[in-house]
Coordinates of C-alpha atoms and ligand atoms in Angstrom, one line a residue:
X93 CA 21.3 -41.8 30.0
X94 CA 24.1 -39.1 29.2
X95 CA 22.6 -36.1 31.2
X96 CA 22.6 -37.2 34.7
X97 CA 20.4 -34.6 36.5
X98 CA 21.0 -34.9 40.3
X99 CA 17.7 -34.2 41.6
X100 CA 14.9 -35.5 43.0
X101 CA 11.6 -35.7 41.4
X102 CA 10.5 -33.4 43.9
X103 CA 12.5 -30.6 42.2
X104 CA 11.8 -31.9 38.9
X105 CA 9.5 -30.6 36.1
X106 CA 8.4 -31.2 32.8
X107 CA 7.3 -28.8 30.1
X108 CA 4.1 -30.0 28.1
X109 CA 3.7 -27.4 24.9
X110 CA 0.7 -28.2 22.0
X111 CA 0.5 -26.5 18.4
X112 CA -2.7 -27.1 16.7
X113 CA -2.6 -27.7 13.4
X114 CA -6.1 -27.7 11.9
X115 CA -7.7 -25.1 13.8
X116 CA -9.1 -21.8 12.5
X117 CA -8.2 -20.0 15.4
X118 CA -4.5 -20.8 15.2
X119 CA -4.0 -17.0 14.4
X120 CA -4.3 -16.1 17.8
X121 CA -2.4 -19.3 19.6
X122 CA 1.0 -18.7 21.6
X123 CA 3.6 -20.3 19.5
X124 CA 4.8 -23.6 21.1
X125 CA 8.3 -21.9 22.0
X126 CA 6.4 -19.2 23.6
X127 CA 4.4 -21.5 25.7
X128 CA 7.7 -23.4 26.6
X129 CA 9.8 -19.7 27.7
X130 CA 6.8 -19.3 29.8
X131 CA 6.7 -22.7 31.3
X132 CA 10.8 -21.8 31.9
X133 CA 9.9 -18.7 33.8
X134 CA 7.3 -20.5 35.8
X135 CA 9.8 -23.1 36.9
X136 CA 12.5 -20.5 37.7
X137 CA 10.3 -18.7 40.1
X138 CA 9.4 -21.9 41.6
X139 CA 12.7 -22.7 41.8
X140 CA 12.0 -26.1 39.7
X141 CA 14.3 -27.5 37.3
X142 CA 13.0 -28.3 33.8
X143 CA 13.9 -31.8 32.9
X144 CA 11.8 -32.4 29.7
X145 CA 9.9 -30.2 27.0
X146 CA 6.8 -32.8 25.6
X147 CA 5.6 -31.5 22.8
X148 CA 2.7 -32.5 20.4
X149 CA 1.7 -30.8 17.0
X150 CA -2.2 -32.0 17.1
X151 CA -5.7 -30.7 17.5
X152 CA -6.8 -32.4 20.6
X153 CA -10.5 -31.5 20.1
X154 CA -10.3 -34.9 18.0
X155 CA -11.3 -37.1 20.9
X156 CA -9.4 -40.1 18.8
X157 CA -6.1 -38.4 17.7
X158 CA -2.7 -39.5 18.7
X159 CA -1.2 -37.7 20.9
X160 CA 2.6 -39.3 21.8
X161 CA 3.8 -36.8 23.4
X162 CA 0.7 -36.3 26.0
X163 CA 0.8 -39.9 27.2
X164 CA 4.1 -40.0 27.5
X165 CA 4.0 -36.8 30.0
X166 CA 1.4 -38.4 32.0
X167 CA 3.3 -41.8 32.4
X168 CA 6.2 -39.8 33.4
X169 CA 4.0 -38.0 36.1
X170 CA 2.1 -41.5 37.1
X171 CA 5.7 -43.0 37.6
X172 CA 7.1 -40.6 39.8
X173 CA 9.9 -39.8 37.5
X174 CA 8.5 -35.7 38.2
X175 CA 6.1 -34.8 40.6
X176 CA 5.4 -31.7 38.7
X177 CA 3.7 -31.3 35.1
X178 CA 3.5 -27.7 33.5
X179 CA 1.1 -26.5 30.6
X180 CA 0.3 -23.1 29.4
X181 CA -3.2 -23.0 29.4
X182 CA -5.9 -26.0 30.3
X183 CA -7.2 -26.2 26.5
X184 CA -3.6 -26.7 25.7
X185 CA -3.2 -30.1 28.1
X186 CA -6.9 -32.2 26.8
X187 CA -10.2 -30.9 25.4
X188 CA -12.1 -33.5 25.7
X189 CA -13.9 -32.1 28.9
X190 CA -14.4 -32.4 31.9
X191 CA -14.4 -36.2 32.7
X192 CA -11.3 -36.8 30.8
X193 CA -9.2 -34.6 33.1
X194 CA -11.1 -36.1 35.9
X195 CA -9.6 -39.3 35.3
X196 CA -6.2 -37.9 34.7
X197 CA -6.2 -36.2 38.4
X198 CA -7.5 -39.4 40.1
X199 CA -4.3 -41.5 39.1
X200 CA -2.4 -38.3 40.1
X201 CA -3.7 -38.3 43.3
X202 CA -2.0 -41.1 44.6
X203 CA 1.1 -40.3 43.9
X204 CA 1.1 -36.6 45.0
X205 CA 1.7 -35.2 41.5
X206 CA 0.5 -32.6 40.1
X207 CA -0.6 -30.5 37.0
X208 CA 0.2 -26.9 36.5
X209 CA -2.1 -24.8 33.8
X210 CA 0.3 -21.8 33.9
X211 CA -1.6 -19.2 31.7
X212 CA -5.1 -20.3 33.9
X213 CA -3.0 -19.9 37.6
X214 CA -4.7 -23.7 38.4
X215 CA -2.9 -25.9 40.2
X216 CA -4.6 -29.3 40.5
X217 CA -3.0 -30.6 43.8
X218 CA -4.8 -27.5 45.2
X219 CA -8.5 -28.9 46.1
X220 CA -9.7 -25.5 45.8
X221 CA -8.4 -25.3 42.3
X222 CA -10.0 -29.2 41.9
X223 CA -13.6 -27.4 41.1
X224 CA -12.2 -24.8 38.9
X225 CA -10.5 -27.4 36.9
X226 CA -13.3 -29.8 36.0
X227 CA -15.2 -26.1 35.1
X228 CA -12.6 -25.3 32.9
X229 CA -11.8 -28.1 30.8
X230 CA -15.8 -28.7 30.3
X231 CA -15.2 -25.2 29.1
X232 CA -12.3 -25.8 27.1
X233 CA -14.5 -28.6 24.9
X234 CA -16.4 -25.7 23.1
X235 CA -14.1 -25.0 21.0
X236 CA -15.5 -21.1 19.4
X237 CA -15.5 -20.3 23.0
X238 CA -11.6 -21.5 23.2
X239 CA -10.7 -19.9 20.5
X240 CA -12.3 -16.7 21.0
X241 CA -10.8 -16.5 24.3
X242 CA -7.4 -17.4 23.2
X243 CA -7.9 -14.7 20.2
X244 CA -8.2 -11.8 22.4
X245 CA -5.8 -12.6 25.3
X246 CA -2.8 -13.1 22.4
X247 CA -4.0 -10.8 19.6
X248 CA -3.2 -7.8 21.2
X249 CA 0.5 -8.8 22.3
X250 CA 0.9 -10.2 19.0
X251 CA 0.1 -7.7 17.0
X252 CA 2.5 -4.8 18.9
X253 CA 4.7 -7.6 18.2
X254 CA 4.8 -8.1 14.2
X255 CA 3.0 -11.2 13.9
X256 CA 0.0 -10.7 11.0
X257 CA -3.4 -11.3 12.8
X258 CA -5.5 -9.2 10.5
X259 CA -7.1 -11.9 9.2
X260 CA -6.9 -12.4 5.7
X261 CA -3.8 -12.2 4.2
X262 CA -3.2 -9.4 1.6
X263 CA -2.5 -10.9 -2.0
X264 CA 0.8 -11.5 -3.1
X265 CA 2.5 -11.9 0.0
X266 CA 1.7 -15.0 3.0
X267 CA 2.4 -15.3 6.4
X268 CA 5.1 -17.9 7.5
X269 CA 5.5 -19.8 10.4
X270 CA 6.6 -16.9 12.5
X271 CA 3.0 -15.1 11.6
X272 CA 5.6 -12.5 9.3
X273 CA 4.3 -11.6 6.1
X274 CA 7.0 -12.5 3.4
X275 CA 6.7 -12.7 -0.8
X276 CA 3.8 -14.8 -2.2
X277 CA 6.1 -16.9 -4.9
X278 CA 3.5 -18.9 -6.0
X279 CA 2.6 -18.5 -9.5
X280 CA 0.2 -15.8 -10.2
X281 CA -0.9 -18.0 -12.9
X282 CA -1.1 -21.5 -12.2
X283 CA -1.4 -22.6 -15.7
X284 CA 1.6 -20.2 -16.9
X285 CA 4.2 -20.8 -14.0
X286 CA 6.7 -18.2 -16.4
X287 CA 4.3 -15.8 -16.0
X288 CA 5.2 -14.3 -12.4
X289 CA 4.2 -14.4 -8.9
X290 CA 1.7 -13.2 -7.3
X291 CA 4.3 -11.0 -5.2
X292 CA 5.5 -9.7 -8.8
X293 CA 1.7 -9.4 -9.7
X294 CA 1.1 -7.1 -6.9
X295 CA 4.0 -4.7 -7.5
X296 CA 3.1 -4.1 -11.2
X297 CA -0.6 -2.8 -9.8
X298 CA 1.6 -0.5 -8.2
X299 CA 3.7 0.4 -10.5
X300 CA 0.3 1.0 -12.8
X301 CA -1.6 2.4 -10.5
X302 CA 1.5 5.3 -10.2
X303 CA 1.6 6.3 -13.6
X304 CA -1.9 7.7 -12.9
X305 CA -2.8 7.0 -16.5
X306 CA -4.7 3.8 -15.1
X307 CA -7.5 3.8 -13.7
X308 CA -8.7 0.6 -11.1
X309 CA -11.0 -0.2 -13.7
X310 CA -8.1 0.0 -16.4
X311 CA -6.0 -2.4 -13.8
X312 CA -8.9 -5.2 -13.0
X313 CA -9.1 -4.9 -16.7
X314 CA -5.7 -5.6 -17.4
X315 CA -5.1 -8.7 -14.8
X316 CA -7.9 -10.4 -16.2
X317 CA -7.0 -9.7 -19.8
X318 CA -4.0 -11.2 -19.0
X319 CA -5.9 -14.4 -17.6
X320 CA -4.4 -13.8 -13.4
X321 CA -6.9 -15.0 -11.4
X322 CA -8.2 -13.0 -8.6
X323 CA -7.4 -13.3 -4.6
X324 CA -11.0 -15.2 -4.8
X325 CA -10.2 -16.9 -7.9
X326 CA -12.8 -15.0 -9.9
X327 CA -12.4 -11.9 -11.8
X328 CA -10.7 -8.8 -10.7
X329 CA -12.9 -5.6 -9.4
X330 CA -11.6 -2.2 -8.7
X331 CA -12.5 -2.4 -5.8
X332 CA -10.2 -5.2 -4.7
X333 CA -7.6 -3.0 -7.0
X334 CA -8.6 -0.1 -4.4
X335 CA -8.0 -2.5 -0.9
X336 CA -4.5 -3.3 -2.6
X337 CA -3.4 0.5 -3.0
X338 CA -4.7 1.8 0.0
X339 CA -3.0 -1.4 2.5
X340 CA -0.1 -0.1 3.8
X341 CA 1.1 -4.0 4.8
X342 CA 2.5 -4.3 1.5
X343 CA 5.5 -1.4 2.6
X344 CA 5.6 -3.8 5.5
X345 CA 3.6 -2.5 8.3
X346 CA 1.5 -3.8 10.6
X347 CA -2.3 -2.8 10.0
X348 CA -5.8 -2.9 10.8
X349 CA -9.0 -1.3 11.0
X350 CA -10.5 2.1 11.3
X351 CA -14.5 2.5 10.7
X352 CA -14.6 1.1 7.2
X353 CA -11.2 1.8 6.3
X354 CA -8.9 -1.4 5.9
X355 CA -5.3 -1.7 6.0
X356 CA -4.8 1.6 8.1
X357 CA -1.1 1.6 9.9
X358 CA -1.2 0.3 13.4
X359 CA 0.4 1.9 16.1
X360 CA 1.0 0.6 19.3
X361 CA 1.0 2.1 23.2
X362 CA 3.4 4.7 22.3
X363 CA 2.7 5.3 19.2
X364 CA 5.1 3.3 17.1
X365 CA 4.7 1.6 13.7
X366 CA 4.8 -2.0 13.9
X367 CA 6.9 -3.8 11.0
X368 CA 4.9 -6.7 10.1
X369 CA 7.4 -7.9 7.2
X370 CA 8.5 -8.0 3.6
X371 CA 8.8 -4.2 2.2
X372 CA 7.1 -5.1 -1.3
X373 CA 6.6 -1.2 -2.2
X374 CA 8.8 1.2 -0.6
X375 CA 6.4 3.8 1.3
X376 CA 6.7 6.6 -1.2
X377 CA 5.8 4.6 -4.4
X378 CA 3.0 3.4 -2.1
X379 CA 1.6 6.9 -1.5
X380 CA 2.2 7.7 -4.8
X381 CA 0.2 5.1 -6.3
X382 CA -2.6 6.1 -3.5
X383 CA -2.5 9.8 -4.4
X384 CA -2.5 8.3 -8.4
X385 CA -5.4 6.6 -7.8
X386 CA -7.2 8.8 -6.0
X387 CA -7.1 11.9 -8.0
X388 CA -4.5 14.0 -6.7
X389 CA -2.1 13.8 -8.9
X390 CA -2.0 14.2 -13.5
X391 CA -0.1 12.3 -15.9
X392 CA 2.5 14.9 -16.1
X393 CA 1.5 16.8 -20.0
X394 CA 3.8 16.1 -22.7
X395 CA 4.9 19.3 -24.6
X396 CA 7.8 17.3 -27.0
X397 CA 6.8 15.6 -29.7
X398 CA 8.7 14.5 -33.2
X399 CA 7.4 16.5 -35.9
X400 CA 8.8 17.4 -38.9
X401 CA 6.8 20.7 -39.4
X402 CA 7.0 23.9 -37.2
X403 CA 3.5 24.3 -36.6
X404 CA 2.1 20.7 -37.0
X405 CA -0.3 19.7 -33.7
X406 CA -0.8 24.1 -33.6
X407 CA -2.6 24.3 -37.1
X408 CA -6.4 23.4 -37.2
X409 CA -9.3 24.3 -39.4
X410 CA -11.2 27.0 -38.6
X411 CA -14.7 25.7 -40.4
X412 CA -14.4 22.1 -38.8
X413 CA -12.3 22.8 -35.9
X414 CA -9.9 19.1 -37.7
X415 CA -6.3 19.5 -37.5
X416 CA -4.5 20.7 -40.4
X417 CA -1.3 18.9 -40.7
X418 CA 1.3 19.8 -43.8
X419 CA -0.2 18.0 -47.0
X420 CA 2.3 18.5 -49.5
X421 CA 3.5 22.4 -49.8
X422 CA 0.5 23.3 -47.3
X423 CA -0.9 23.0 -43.5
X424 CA -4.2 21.3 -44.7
X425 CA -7.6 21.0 -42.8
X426 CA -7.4 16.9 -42.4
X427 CA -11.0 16.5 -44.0
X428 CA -9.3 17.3 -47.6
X429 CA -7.0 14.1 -46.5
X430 CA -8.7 11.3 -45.6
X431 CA -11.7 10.3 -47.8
X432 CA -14.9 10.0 -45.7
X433 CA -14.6 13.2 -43.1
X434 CA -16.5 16.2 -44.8
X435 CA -15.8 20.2 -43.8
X436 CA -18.0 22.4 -45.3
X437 CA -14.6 25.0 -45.8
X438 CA -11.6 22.9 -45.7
X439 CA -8.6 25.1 -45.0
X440 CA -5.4 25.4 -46.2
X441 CA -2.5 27.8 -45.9
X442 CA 1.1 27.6 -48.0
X443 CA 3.4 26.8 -45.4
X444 CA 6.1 28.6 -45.9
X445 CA 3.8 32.5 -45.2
X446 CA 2.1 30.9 -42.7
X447 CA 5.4 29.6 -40.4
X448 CA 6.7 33.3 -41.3
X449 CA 3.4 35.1 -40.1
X450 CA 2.9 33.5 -36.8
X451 CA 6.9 33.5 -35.8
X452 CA 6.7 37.1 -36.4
X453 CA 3.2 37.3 -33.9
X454 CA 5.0 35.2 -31.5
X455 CA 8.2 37.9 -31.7
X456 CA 5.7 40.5 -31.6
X457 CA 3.3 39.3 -28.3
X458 CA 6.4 38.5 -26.5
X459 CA 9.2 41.2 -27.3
X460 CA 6.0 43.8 -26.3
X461 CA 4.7 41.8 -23.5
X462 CA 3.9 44.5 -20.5
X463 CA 5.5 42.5 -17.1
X464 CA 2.3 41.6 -15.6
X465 CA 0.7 39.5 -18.5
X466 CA -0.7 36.6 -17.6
X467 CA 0.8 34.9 -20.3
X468 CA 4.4 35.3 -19.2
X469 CA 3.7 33.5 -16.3
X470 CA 2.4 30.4 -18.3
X471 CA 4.9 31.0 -20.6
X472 CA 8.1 30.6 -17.5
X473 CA 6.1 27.5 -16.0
X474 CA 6.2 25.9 -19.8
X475 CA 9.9 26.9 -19.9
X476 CA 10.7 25.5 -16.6
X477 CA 8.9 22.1 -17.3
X478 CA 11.1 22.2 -20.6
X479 CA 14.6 23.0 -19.3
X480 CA 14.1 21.8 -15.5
X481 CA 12.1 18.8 -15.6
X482 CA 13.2 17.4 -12.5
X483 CA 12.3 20.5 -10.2
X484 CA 9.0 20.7 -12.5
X485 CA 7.9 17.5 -11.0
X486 CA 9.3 18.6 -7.5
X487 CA 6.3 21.0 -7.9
X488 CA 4.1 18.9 -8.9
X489 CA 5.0 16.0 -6.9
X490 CA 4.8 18.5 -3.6
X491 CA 1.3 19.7 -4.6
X492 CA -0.3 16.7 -5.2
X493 CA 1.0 15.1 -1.4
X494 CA 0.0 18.6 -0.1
X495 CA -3.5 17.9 -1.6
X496 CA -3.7 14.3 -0.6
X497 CA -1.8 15.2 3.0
X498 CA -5.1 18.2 3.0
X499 CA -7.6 15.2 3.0
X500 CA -6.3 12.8 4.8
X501 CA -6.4 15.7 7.6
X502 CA -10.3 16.3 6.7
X503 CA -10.9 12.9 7.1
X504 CA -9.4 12.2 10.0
X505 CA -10.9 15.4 11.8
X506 CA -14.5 13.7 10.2
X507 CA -13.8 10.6 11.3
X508 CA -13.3 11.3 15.2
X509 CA -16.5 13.6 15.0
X510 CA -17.9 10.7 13.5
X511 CA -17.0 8.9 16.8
X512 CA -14.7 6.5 15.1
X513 CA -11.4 7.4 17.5
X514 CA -13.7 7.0 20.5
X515 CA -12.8 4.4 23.5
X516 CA -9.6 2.4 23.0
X517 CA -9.4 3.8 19.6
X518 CA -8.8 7.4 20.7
X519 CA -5.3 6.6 20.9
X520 CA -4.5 6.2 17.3
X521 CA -5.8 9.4 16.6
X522 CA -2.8 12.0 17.6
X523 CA -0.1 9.8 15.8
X524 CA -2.1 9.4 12.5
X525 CA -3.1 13.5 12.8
X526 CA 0.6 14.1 13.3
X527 CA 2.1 12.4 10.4
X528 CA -0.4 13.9 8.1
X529 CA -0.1 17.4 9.3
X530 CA 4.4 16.8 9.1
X531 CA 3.3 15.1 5.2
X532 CA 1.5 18.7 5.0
X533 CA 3.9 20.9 6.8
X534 CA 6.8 19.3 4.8
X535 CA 4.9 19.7 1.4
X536 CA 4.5 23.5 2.5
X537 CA 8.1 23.8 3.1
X538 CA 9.1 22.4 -0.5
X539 CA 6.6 24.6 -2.5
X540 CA 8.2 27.6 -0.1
X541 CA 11.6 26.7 -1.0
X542 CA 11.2 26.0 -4.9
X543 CA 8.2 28.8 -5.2
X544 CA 5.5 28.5 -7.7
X545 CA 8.3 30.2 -9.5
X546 CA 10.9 27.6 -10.2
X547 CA 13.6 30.1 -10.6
X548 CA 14.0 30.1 -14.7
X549 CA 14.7 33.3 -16.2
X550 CA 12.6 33.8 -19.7
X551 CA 14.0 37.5 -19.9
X552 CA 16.1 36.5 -22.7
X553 CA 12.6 36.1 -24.6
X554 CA 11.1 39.5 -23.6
X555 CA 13.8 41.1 -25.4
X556 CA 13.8 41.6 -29.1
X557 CA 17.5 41.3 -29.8
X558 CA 18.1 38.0 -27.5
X559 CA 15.0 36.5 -28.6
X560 CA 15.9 36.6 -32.3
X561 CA 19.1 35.0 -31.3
X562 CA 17.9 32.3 -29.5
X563 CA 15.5 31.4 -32.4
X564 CA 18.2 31.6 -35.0
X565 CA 20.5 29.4 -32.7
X566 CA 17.7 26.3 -32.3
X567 CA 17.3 23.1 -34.5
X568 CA 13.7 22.9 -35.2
X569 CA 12.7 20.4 -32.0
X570 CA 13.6 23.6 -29.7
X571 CA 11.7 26.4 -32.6
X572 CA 8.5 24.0 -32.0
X573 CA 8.9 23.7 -28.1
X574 CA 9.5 27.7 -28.2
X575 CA 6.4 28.4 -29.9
X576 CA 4.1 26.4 -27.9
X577 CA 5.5 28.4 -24.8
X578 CA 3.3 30.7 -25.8
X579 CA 1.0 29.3 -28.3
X580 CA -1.8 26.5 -28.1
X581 CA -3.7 26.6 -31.3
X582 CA -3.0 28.4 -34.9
X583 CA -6.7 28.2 -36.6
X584 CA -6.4 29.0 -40.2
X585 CA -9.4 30.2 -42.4
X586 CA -10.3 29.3 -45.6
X587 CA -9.8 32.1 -48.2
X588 CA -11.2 32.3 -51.8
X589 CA -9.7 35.5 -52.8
X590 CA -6.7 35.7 -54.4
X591 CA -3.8 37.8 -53.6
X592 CA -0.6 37.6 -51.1
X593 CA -1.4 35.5 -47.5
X594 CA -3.0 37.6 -45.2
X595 CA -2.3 36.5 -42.1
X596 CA -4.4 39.1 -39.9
X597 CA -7.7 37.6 -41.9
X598 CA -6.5 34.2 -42.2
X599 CA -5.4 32.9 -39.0
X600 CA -6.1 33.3 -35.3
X601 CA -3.6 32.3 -33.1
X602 CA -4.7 31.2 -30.0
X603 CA -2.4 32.4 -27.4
X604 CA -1.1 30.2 -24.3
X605 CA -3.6 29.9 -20.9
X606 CA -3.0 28.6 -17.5
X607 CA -3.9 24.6 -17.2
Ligands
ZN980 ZN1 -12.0 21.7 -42.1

């Protein structure tokens, strides 16, 4: 032997450590390391030197397994090479009851060795400890009891320290040895392996749920469309769309429950989020897709469009209430189009009088404008959504978390009179009040700072010499996105007399309201 230890058995000890393997309660074991650091810290105290880790990676519930390791650590007591065996716990060292520990004692006996079960404070060269022993290890042979037990004396320090115990893994990312959750790189297809993982899976019904144009019908829809098995194998339900959205361990934090609500951010004693892992979603795409899905926020409305007339997507028919796009020389109700769709009056106007009649309204309405019309005020949010996009959706981005930041408050506040933060819960009440009212408070401050008014100036419009300027200077893109400032529909009347257009009797333009 190479490492000499110059001691005598007296001051030696060895270090037995067990991972089971096939157990459903493994969530909650002590890894084997930490049952070995703890065996260490024993020793030191008793001021014992560790000679040997034994380790062995079974169940031992399996009254036939092999277990190397054990018999080895129970020659090594019965030979006197150490008079002093460690083990974290008594289910950890043989759970095959109480007359199989028996017999391990006896042979100790005569050699004045002896078994420590660290984690139980048992002692088995103590006769008092004898009794407690034999009680223990019967114990330790039913195995839900074990487990149970084991659950709630690790869970707790476990989860304040990152390691996934929630059960049920969320889908598209796994737990690894360390209990972290990292990607899911298996194939969210089995039978398409090109088709993506199920980590990549989970970030598109992110990314979908977002855009707030899908709805967790749309998205269930879509996964099985595109033949991706559920978590359960099955088909895909909103609802399991839902659990996904709202679980904030896919941004990496540690979770669990409140009432009925899953994946809820955990905090621990002082209030701290626990990282649990992988970052899949970042937090603010998370909420996003949470504030999507649940209502808060609308697919942003989408003014531009390519058109080759001024006033197509304005013009409609006044007797069937169709479009009217340009047929030929004329904005044309759509029945007199298509074969098969019947007005009673189709509608038609010649373009070029009709363009002319409702610039000249739109001149008129806005050049004469008094400064408290309503309409000015939809017409500067529809010219700041066109010219300053990205502090449009500031605005909208800040009222929508305000909204969603409003009922998370109201639910909390219902929740704890519902008696849900009672007992050891109470705790996580403050912390998850106080972020939403900073979400809300900082929401406030952004609406203060860009106003509902975003700061665009639409005076140049108002006046009759600047307006007629800026019309004359756009391409036809801007002439279209200038008239729906203040325009939303140009209804044009069917007219069997003859004569010049008449655009008082035939059209009413319908001017621009609030959304
Ligand atoms: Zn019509």
């Amino acid at each position: 032997m190479s490492d000499v230890i110059e001691a005598s058995p007296d001051d030696l000890m060895d270090i037995y450590a067990r991972k089971s393997v096939a157990l459903k309660g493994r969530l909650g074991e002590l890894s084997p390391n930490a049952q070995i650091q703890r065996g260490r810290d024993w020793a030191a105290w008793n001021n014992l030197k560790v000679r040997k880790i034994w380790q062995d990676k079974l169940s031992a519930s399996k009254k036939d397994v092999v277990r190397p390791d054990y018999t080895k650590a129970l020659e090594a007591l019965a030979n006197g090479e150490i008079k002093t065996l460690w083990c974290y716990k008594l289910d950890r060292f043989d759970r095959r009851g109480a007359l199989a520990v028996l017999k391990v004692l006896e042979n100790l006996d005569q050699t004045g060795a002896r078994i420590i079960f660290g984690e139980d404070g048992l002692d088995s060269s103590n006769p008092d400890h004898r009794r407690m022993i034999m009680w223990k290890a019967e114990d330790a042979r039913d195995e839900s009891d074990r487990i149970s037990k084991r659950v709630t004396d690790t869970k707790a320090w476990q989860r304040d320290h990152g390691e996934w115990v929630s059960g049920k893994v969320p889908y598209g990312l796994k737990a690894n040895e360390d209990r972290k959750l990292v990607e899911d790189t298996s194939p969210a297809r089995p039978d398409h392996p090109n088709f993506g993982s199920k980590a990549t899976v989970a970030k598109r019904i992110f990314r979908m749920a977002k855009t707030g144009t899908y709805s967790l019908r749309d998205i269930a829809r879509w996964l099985d469309e595109h033949g991706v098995p559920s978590p359960t194998g099955g088909k895909w339900h909103a609802n399991t769309i839902y659990r996904i959205i709202t679980n904030a361990a896919y941004s990496g934090w540690q979770v669990h429950c409140i009432g009925n609500q899953r994946g809820v951010i955990y905090r621990d004693k002082k209030g701290r989020r626990v990282r649990v892992g992988v970052r899949l979603v970042d937090d603010a795409d998370r909420e996003a897709a949470v504030r999507a899905i649940k209502g808060h926020t609308k697919p942003s409305e989408v003014y531009r469009g390519r058109a080759s007339h001024l006033l197509t997507g304005l013009t409609r028919c006044a007797s069937c209430n169709r479009a009217a796009p340009v047929s030929s020389r004329s904005y044309t109700c759509t029945s007199a189009l298509h074969a098969g769709t019947r007005c009673p009056a189709p509608a038609s106007a010649f373009r070029p009088p009709l363009e002319d009649y409702v610039v000249s309204r739109w001149f008129a309405r806005l050049t004469n404008a008094d400064e408290d019309d309503p309409l000015l005020k939809v017409v500067a949010e529809r010219w700041a959504a066109l010219t300053k996009p990205e502090e449009t959706a500031e605005v909208q981005e800040a009222l929508s978390v305000l909204k969603a930041a409003e009922s998370t408050i109201e639910r909390l506040l219902r929740d704890r009179r519902d008696g849900l933060y009672e007992g050891p819960a109470a705790r996580f009440f403050e912390p998850a009040y106080k972020d939403a009212m900073s979400e809300y408070n900082k929401a406030q401050d952004t609406l203060r700072k860009l106003g509902g008014d975003t700061g665009v100036d639409i005076g140049f419009l108002l006046d009759a010499e600047t307006a007629r300027e800026a019309w004359e200077d756009a391409d036809l893109d801007l002439k279209r996105d200038l008239l729906r400032l203040a325009i939303d529909q140009v209804i044009i009347k069917k007219w069997n007399g003859g004569g010049r257009f008449d655009g008082d009797k035939r059209v009413e333009i319908v001017w621009a309201t609030a959304a």
